[in-house]
XYZ file of C-alpha atoms in Angstrom:
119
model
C 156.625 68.166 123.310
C 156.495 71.396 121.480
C 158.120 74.422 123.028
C 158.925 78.167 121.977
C 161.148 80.991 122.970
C 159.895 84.894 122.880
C 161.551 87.940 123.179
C 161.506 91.703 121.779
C 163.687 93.819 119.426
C 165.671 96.851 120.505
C 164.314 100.216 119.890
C 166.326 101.931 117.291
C 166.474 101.374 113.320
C 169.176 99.044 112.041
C 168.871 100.212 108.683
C 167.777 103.062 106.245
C 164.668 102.964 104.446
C 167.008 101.342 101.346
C 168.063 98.245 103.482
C 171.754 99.369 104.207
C 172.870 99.064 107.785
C 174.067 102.008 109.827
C 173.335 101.118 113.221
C 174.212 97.634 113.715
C 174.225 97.668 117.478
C 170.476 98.383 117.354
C 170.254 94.347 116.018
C 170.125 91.299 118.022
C 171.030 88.017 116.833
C 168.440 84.680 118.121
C 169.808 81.368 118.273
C 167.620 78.825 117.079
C 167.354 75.180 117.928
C 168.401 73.057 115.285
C 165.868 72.298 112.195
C 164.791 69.034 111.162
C 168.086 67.872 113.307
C 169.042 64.269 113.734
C 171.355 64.892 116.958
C 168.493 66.607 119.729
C 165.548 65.183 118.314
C 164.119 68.904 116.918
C 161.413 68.592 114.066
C 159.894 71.607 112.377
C 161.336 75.150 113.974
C 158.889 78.024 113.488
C 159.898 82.008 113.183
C 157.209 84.868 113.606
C 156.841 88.390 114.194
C 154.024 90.305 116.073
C 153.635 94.639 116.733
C 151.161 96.590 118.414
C 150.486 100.469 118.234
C 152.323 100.650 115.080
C 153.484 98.755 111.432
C 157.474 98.364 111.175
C 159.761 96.512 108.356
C 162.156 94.249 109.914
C 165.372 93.146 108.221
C 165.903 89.157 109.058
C 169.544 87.783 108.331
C 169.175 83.666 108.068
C 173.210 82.053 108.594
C 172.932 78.844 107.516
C 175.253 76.395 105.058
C 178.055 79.135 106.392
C 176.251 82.301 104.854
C 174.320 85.105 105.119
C 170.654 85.659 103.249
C 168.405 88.627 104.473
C 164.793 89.160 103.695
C 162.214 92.199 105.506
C 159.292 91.133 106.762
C 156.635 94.000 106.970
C 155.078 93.217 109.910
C 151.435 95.118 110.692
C 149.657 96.174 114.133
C 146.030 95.373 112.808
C 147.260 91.961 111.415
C 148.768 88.289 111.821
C 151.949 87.273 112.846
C 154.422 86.998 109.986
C 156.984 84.528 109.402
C 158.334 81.258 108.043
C 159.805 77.843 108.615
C 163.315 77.225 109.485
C 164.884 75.587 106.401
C 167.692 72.465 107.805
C 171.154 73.994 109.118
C 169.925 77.303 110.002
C 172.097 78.181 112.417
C 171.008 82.109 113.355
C 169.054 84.916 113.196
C 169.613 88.545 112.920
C 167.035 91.012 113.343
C 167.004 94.566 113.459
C 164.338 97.444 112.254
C 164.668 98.914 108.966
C 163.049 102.749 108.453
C 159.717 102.441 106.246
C 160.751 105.765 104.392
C 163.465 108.019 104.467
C 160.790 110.137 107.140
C 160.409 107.245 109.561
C 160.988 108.004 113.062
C 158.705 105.261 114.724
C 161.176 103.359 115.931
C 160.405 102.419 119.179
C 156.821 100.361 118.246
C 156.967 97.331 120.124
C 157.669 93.871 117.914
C 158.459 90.541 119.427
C 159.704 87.627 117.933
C 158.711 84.379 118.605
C 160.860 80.663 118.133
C 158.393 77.836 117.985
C 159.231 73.937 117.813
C 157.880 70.803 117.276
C 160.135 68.389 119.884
């Protein structure tokens, strides 16, 4: 049966316009079920990112094989979610908003994130 999990990120940017993290409180870290796992039975996990009233960049740290990769995800009002598949031993998520320019100051535009799985 498939299922999902939603929830929002905090107002506040994470990081500057160039990436680098000042405000790492303003982050929250999702715990997804296990990819393509053998031990709960957990096929195909989905990630994706929605916004209204607004565009944002969003800085996504994947933890999986025991390190960190990041990626930002521009993520648009008047379009589609955004997102990707869970590669195997993906263990976390970190997301936080990253400042579009160096004049940003939009950083309270709603975006939710959204955890879909194929059980």
């Amino acid at each position: 049966m498939p299922s999902f999990q939603t929830g929002s990120i905090p107002h506040g940017f994470t990081a500057d316009e160039t990436g680098v993290v000042f405000h790492p409180k303003n982050a929250i870290v999702v715990l997804p079920p296990p990819p393509n796992g053998p031990t709960f039975g957990w096929r195909r996990v989905y990630f994706s990112l929605g916004s209204d009233f607004g565009d944002v960049k969003i800085r996504v740290g994947i933890f999986r094989s025991g390190a960190w990769t990041h990626q930002f995800l521009d993520v648009s009002s008047g379009g589609n979610r955004v997102g990707f598949t869970l590669e195997n031993s993906t263990q976390k998520l970190s997301l936080g908003r990253v400042k579009r320019s160096a004049s940003d100051r939009d950083d309270d535009i709603p975006v939710s994130w959204m955890l879909e799985s194929e059980a």
